[in-house]
Tab-separated table of C-alpha atoms in Angstrom:
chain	number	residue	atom	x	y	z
A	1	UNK	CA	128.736	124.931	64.164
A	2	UNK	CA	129.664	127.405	66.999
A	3	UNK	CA	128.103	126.997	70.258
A	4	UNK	CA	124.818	128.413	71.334
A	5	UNK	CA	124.178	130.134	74.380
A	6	UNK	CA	121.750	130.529	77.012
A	7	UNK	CA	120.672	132.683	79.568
A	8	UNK	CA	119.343	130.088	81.752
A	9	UNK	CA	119.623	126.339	81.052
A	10	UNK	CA	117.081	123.988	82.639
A	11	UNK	CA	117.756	120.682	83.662
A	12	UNK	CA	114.760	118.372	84.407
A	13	UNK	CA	110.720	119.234	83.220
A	14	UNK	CA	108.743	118.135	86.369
A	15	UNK	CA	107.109	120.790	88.319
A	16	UNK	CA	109.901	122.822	89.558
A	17	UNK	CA	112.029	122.700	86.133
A	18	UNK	CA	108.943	123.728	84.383
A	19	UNK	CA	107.741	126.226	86.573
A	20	UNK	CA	111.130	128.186	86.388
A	21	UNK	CA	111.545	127.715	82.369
A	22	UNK	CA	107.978	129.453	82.098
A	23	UNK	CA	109.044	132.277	84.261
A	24	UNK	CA	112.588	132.895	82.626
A	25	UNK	CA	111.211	132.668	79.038
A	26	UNK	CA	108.293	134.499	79.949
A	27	UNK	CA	111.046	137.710	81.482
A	28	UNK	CA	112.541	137.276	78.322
A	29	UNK	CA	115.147	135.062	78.718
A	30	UNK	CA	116.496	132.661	76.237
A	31	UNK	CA	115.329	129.479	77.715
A	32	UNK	CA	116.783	125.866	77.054
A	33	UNK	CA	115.394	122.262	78.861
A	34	UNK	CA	116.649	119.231	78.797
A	35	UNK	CA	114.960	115.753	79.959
A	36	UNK	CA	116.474	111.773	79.548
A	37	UNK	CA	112.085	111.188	79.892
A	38	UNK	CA	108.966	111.794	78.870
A	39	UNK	CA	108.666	115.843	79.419
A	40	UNK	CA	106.029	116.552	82.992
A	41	UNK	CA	108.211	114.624	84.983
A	42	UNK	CA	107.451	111.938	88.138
A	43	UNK	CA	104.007	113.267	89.986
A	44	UNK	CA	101.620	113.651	86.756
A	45	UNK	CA	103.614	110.578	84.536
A	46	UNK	CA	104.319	108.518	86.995
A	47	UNK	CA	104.077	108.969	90.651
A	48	UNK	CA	101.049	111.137	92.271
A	49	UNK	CA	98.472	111.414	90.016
A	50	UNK	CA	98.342	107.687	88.255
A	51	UNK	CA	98.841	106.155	91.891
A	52	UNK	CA	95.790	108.286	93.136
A	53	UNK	CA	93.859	107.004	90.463
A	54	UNK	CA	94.487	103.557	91.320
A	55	UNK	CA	94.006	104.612	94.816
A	56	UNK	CA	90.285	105.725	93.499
A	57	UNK	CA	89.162	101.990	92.486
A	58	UNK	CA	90.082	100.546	96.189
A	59	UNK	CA	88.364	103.267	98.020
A	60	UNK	CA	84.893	101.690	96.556
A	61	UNK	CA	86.478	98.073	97.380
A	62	UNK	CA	86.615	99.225	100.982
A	63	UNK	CA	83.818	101.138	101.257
A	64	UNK	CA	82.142	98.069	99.680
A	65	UNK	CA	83.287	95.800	102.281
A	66	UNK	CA	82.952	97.717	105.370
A	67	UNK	CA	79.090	98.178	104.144
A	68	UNK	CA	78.496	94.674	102.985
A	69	UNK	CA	74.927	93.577	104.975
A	70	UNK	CA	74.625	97.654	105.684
A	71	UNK	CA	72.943	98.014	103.195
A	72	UNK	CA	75.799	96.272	100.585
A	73	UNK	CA	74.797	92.765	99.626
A	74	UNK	CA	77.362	92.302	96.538
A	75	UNK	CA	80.688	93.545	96.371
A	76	UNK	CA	81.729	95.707	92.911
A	77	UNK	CA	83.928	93.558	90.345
A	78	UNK	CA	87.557	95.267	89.154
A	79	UNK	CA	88.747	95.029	85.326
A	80	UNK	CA	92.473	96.101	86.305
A	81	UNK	CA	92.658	96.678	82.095
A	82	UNK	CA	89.960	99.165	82.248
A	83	UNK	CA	91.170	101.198	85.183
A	84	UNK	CA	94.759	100.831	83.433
A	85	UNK	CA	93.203	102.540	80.691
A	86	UNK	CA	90.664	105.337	82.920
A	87	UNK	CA	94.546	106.089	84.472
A	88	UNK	CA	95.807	106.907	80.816
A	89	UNK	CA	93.178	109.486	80.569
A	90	UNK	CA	95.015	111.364	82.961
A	91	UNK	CA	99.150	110.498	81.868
A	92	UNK	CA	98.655	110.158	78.377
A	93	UNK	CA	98.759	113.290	77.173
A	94	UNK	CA	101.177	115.185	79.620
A	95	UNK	CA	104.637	114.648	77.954
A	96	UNK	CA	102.740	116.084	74.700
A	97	UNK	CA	101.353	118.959	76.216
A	98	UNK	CA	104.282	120.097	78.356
A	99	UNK	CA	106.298	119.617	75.599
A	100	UNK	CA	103.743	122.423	73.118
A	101	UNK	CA	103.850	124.833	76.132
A	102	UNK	CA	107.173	125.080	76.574
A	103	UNK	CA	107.868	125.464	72.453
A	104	UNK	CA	105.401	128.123	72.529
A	105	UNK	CA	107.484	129.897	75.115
A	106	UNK	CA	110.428	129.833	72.566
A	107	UNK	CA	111.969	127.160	74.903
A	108	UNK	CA	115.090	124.902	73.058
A	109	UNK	CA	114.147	121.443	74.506
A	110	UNK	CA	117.109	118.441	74.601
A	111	UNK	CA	115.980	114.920	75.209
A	112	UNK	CA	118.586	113.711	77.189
A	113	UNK	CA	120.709	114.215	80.743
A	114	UNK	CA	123.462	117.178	80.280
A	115	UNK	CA	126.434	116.718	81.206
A	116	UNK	CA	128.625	119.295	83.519
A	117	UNK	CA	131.605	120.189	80.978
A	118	UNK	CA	132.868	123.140	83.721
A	119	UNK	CA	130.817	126.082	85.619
A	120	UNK	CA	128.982	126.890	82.698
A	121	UNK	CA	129.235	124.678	79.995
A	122	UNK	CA	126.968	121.552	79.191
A	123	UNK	CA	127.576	118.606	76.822
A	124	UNK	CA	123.746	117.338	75.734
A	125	UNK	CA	122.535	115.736	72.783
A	126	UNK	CA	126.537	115.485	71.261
A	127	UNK	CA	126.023	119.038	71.213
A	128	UNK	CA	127.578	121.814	74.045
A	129	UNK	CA	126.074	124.741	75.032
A	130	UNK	CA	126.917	127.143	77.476
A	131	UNK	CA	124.327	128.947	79.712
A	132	UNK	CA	124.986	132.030	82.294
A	133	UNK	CA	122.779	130.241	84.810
A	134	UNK	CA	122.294	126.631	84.838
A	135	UNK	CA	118.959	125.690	87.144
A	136	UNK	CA	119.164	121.451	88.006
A	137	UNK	CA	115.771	120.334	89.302
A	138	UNK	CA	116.149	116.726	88.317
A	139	UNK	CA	113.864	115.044	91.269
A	140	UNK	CA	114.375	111.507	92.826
A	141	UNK	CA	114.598	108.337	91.614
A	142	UNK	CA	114.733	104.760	92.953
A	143	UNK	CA	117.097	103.916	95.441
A	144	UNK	CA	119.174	101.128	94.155
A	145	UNK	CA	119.643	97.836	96.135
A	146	UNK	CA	122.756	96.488	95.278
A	147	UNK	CA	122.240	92.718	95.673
A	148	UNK	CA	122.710	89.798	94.008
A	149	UNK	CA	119.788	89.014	91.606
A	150	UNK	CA	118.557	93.039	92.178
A	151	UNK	CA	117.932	92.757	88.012
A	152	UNK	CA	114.787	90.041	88.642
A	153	UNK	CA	113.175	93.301	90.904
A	154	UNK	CA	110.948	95.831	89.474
A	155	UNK	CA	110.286	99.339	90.893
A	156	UNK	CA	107.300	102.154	91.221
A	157	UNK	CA	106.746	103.096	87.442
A	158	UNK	CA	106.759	99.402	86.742
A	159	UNK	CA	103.746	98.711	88.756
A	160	UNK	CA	101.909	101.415	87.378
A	161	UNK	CA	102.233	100.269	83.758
A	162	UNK	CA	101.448	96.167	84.758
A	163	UNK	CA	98.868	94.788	82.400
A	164	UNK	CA	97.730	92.128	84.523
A	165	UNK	CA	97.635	92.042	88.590
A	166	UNK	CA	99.951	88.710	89.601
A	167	UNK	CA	98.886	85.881	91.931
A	168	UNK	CA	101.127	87.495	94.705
A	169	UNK	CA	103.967	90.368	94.905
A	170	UNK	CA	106.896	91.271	97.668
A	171	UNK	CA	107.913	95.010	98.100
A	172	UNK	CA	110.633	95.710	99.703
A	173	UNK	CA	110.628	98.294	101.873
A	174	UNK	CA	107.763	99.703	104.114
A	175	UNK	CA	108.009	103.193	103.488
A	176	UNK	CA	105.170	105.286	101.857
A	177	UNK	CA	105.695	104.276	98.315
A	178	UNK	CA	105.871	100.443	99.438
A	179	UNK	CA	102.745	100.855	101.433
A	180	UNK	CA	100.639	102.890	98.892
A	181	UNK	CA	101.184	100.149	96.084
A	182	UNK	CA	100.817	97.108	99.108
A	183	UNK	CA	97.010	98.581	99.720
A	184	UNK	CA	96.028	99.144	95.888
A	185	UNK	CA	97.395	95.176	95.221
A	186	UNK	CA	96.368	93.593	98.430
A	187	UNK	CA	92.764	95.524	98.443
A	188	UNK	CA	92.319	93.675	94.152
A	189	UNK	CA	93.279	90.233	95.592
A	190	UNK	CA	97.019	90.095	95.207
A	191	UNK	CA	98.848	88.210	98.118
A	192	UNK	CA	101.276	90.943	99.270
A	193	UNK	CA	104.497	90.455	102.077
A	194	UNK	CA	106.320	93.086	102.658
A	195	UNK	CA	110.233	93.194	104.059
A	196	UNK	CA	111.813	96.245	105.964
A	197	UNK	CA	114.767	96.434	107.712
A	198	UNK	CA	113.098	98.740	110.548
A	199	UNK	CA	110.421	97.172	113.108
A	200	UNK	CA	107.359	99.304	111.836
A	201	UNK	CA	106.243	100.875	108.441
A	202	UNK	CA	106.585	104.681	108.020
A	203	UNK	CA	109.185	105.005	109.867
A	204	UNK	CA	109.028	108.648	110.141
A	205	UNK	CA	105.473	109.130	110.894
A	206	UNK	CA	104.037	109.169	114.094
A	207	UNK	CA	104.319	105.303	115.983
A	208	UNK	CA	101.205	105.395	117.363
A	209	UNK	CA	99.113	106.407	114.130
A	210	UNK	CA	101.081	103.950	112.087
A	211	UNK	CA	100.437	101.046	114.456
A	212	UNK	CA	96.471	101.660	113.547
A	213	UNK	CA	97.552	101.663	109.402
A	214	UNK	CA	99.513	97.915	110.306
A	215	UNK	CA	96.663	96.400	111.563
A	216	UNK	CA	94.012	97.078	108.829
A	217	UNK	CA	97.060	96.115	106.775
A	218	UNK	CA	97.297	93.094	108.145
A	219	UNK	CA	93.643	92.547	108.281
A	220	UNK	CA	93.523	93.032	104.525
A	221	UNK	CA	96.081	90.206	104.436
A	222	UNK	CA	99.912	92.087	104.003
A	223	UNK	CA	102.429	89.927	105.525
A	224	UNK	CA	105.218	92.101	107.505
A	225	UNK	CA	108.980	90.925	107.751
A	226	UNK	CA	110.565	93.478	110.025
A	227	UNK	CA	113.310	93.965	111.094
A	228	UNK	CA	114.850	92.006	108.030
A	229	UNK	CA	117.164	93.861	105.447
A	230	UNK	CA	116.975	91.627	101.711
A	231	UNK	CA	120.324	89.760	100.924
A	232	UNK	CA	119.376	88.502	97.514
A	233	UNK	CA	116.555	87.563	95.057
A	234	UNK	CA	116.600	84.147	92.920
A	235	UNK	CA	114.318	82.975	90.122
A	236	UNK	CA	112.684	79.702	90.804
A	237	UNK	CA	111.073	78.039	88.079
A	238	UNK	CA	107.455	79.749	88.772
A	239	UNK	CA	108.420	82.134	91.688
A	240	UNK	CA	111.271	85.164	92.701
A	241	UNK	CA	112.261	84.354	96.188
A	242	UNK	CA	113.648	86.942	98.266
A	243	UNK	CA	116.054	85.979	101.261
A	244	UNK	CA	116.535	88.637	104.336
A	245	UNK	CA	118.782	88.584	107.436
A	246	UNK	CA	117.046	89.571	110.370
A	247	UNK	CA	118.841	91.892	113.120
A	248	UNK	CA	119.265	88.769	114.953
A	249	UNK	CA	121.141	86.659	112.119
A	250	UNK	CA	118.406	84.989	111.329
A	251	UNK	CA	117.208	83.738	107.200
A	252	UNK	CA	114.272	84.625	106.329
A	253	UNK	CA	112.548	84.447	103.098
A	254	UNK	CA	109.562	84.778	100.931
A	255	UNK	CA	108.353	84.185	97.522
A	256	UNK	CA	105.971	85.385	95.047
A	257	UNK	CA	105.935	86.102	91.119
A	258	UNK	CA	106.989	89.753	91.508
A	259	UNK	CA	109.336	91.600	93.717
A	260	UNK	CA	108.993	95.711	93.580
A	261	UNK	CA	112.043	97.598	95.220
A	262	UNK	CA	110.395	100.174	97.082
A	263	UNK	CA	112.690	100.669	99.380
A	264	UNK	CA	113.564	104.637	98.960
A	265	UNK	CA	114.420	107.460	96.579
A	266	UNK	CA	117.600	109.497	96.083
A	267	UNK	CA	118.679	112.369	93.954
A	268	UNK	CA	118.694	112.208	90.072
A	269	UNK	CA	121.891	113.705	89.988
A	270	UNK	CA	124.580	110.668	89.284
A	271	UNK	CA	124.331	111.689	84.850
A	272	UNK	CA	125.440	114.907	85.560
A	273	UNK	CA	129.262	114.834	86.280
A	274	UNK	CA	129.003	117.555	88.929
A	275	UNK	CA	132.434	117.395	89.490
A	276	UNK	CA	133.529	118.802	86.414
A	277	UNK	CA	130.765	121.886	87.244
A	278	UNK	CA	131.996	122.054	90.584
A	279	UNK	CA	128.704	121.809	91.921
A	280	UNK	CA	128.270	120.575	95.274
A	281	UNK	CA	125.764	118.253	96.609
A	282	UNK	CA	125.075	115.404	99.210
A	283	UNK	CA	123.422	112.516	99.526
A	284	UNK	CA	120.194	114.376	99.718
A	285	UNK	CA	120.743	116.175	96.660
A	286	UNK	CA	122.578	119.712	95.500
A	287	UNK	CA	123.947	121.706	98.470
A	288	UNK	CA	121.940	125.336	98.410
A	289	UNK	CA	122.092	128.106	100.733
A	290	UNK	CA	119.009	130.222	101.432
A	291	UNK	CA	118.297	131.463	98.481
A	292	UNK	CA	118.465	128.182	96.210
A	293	UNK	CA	122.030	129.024	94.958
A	294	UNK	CA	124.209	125.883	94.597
A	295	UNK	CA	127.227	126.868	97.645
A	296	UNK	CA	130.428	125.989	95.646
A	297	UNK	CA	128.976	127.399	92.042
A	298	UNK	CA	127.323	130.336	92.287
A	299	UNK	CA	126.056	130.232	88.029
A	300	UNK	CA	124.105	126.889	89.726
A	301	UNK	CA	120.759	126.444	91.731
A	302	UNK	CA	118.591	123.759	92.678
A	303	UNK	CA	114.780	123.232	93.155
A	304	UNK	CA	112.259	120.729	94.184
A	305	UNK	CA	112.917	117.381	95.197
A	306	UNK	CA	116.999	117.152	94.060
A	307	UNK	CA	117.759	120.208	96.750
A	308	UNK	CA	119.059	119.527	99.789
A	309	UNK	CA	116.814	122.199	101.055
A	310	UNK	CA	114.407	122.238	104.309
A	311	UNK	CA	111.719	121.528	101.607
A	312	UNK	CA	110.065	117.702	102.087
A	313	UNK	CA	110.276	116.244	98.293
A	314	UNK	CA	106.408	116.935	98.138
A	315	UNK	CA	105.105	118.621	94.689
A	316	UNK	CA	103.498	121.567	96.511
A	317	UNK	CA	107.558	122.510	97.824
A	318	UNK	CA	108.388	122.099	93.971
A	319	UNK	CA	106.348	124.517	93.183
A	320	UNK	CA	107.324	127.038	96.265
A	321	UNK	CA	110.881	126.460	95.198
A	322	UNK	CA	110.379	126.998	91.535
A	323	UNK	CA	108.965	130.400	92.138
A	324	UNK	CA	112.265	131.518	94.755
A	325	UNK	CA	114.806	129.918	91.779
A	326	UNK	CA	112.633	132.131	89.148
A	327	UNK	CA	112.646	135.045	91.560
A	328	UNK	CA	115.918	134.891	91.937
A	329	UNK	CA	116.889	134.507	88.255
A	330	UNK	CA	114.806	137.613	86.991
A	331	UNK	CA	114.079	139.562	89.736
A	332	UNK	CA	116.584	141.258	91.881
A	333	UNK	CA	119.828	139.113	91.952
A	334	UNK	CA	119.447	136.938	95.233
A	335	UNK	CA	116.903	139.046	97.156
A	336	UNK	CA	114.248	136.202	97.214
A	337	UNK	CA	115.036	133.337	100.142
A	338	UNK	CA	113.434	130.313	100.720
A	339	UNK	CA	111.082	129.913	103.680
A	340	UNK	CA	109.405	126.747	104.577
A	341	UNK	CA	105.550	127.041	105.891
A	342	UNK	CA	104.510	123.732	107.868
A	343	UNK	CA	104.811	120.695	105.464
A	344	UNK	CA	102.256	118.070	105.433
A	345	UNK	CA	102.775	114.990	104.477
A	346	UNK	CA	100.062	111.895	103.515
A	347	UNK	CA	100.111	108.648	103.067
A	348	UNK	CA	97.538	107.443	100.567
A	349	UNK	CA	96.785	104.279	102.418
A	350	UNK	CA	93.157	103.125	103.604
A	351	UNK	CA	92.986	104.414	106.134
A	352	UNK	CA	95.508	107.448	105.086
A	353	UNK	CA	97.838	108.242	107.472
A	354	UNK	CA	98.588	111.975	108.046
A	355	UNK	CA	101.077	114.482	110.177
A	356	UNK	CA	102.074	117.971	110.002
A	357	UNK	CA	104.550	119.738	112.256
A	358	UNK	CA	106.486	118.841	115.392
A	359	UNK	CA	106.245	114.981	116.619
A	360	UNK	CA	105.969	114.661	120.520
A	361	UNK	CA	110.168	113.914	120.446
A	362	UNK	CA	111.095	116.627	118.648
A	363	UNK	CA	108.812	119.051	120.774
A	364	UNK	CA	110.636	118.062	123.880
A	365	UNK	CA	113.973	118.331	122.165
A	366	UNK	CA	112.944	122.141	121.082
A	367	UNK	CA	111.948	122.765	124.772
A	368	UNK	CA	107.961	123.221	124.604
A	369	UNK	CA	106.381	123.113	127.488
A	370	UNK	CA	103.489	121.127	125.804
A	371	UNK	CA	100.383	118.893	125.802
A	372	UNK	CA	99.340	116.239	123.781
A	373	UNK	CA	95.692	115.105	122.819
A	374	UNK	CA	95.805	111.610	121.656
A	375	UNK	CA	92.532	108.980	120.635
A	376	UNK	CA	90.958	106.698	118.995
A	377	UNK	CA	87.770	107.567	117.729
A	378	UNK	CA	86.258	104.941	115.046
A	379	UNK	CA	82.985	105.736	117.303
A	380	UNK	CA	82.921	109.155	116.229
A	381	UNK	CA	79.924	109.985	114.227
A	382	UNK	CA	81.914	110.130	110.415
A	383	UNK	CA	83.839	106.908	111.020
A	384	UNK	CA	81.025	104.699	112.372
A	385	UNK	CA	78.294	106.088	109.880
A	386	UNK	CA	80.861	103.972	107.001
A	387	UNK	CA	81.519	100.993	109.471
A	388	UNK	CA	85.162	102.074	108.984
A	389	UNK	CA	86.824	100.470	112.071
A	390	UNK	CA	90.365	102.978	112.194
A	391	UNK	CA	89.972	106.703	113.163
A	392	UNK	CA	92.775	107.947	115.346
A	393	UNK	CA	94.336	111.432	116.624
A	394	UNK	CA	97.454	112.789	118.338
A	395	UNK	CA	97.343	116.955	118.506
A	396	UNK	CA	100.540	118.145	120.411
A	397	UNK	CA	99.915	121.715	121.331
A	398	UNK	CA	101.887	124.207	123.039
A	399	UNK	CA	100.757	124.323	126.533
A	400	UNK	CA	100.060	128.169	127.279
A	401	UNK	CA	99.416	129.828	123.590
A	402	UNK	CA	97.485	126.713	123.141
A	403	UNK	CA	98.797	127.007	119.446
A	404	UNK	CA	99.386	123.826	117.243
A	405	UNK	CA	102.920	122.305	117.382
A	406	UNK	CA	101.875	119.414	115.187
A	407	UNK	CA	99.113	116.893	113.869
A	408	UNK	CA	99.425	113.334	112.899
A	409	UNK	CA	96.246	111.194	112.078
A	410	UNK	CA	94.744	107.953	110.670
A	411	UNK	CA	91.456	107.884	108.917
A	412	UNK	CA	89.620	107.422	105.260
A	413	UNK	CA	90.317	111.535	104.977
A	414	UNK	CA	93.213	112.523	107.014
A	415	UNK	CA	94.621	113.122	104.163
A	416	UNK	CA	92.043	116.119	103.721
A	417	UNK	CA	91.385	117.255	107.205
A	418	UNK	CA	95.295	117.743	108.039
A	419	UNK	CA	95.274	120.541	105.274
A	420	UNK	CA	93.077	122.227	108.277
A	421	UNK	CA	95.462	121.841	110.244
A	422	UNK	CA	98.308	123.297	108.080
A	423	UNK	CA	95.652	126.650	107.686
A	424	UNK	CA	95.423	126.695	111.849
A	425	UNK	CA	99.252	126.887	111.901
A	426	UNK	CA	100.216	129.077	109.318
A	427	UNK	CA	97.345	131.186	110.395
A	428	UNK	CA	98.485	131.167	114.072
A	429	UNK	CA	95.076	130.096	115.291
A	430	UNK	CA	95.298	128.526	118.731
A	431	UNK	CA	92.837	125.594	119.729
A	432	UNK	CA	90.544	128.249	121.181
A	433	UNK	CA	90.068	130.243	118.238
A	434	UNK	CA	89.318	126.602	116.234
A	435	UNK	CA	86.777	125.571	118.363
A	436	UNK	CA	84.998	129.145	118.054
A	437	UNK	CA	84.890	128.839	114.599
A	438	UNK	CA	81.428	127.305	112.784
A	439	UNK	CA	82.173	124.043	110.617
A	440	UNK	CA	79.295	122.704	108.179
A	441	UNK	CA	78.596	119.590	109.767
A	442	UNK	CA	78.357	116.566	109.601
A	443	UNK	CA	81.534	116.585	107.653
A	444	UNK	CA	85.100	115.432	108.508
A	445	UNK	CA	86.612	118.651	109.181
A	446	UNK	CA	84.040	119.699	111.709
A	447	UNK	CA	86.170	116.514	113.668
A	448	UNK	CA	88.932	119.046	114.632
A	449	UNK	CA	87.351	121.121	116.888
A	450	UNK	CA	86.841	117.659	118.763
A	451	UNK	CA	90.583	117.108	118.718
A	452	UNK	CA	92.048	120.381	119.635
């Protein structure tokens, strides 16, 4: 059997793959995908969509409690089965479906990681194929902790699928994934403690704002050991118990009957044997210049979260990405660049936690001459009408355009009212032409004219 060719070969079906399949075959390309999972990839299997869902169920729970004798006298009950089971609702049928779109394209799908053979040739499925332009757009995975006993640890797809909430769980590492799952468990009764080897959660979100998210953490009963990087994990005869050494040489060490690793994401790219392709790549993913293309193999690019592009691994870049790659691929041959609009980012905590744009460090280290508008305002109208107790604001704005230089906040919807924040910026609105502007109110986004 000889082998079959391609004019573009796909490799990975989450947003960005998928998005530049559909174009290709759609131009009239012959079209071939490959996948070592279930075909939609991380964000509608198993990372955004089922965690919001979750994320759903303890919004009531909180809502709940902050009302309880306002006009709450009994708190809702959970059935962790039968939210398990709402979540399937919306993951159950996405590997299907993605799968029927992309054979109704007249898209060749593989079930499995290629391999790089050289530039242009692929080993998948015991079969090689050769393609003109290969496109990788793999994603992230979980970061590996490479400790003794790192087998007894689980990671974020596990805790999605869990059929029963444990007693009490560790995660290790405080970053948003660690803190999204902490809420959802602590918020249905689990006993949560979480290790980090940095002094705060969310380490790259604004200090301030996160300090707010640590306390209602804490008052919702998550344990913090910062400062502490995990040495090992043992199996007791009912527990996992997870030992740390502290910056200070100190032992540390917790137990509980699961441990989650949590603790970061890196490229999906170690299956590939990019050597043999010569593709480049870092330890942020595949090296790309502006326009997508790999910089050592030009028959290569990269797109959404495996890039090592300006472009925060955020679904929304996926798709921005996707459509350069596919512009690129059918369009005129490398006209189409990459260009990065400001990137929010959210955590999905209660409160969330929010931030778009420059921090207050990295506008002095730009040279702004700027000003920064920083509260707390859990007595603002929207906050104390819910009895929620952690509102907060820091607006950093340069001084004589008065234009936004960046947003971070804390609140039951920043992760809503920063998107208005992302329309000021990209729309060049100073803080001027905001507060001219008529909001409905009462709502949460008439709050910004109060901030800027």
């Amino acid at each position: 059997m000889g082998i079959e060719e391609f004019d573009v070969f796909v490799i990975g079906t989450g947003t960005a793959g998928k998005g530049v399949a559909k174009d290709c075959a759609e131009a009239g390309c012959k079209v071939a995908i490959a996948d070592n999972r279930e075909y939609g990839g991380t964000c509608p299997n198993r990372g955004c969509d089922p965690k919001k869902v979750l994320v759903g169920i303890t919004e009531i729970i909180e809502r709940s409690q902050n009302m309880m004798g306002l006009g709450i006298s009994k708190m809702p009950e959970v059935n962790w089965q039968d939210l398990q089971k709402f979540k399937l609702k919306f993951t159950g049928a996405i590997p299907a479906a993605t799968e029927k779109d992309l054979a109704e394209l007249g898209i060749k799908m593989y079930h499995q990681s290629p391999k790089f053979l050289d530039e242009n040739t692929l080993s998948v499925e015991g079969k090689t194929v050769k393609a003109k332009k290969i496109v990788i757009a793999t994603g992230n995975k979980p970061m590996p902790l490479k400790i003794p006993g790192a087998e007894l640890m689980l990671n974020s797809d596990d805790f999605l699928e869990l059929e029963k909430l444990p007693e009490s769980m560790i995660f290790i590492g405080a970053g948003y994934i660690g803190m999204e799952f902490a809420h959802i468990a602590a918020r249905l009764g689990v006993e949560v403690t979480m290790i980090d080897t940095e002094p705060r959660p969310l380490s790259n979100f604004d200090e301030d704002m996160v300090a707010h998210l640590t306390e209602a953490s804490e008052k919702i009963g998550i344990k913090f050991i910062f400062n502490a990087k995990a040495s090992k994990v043992e199996k007791l005869r009912k527990y996992l118990r997870v030992t740390a050494e502290t910056k200070d040489g100190e032992e540390v060490s917790a137990k509980a009957e699961l441990v989650f690793n949590t603790a970061g994401r890196i490229p999906s790219i170690d299956e590939l044997d990019l050597e043999k392709g010569n593709v480049a790549y870092s330890n942020k993913g595949i090296a790309v210049d502006e326009h997508l293309q790999n910089t050592t193999n030009k028959n290569v690019y990269a797109c959404g979260d495996v890039s090592d592009s300006e472009g925060l691994p955020l679904t929304p870049l996926s798709s921005q990405e996707s459509r350069v790659v596919s512009a690129n691929l059918i369009g005129k041959y490398n006209k189409t660049e990459a260009h990065y609009p400001p990137q929010p980012s959210v955590v999905f905590t209660l409160p969330n936690v929010a931030s778009v744009g420059l921090s207050e460090q990295q506008a002095k280290e730009k040279g702004f001459d700027y000003v920064v508008k920083h509260k707390s305002a859990p007595n603002w109208f929207n906050s104390k009408r819910i009895a929620n107790r952690h509102y907060a604001f820091k607006v950093i704005k340069d001084k004589k355009t008065e234009k936004i230089l960046g947003a971070h906040l804390v609140g039951p919807e920043a992760g809503e009212m920063i998107n208005m924040f992302v329309m000021a910026m990209c729309g060049g609105l100073s803080c001027k032409d905001l507060k001219a502007m008529i909001f409905a109110y009462p709502t949460w986004s008439n709050d910004i004219k109060g901030m800027t």
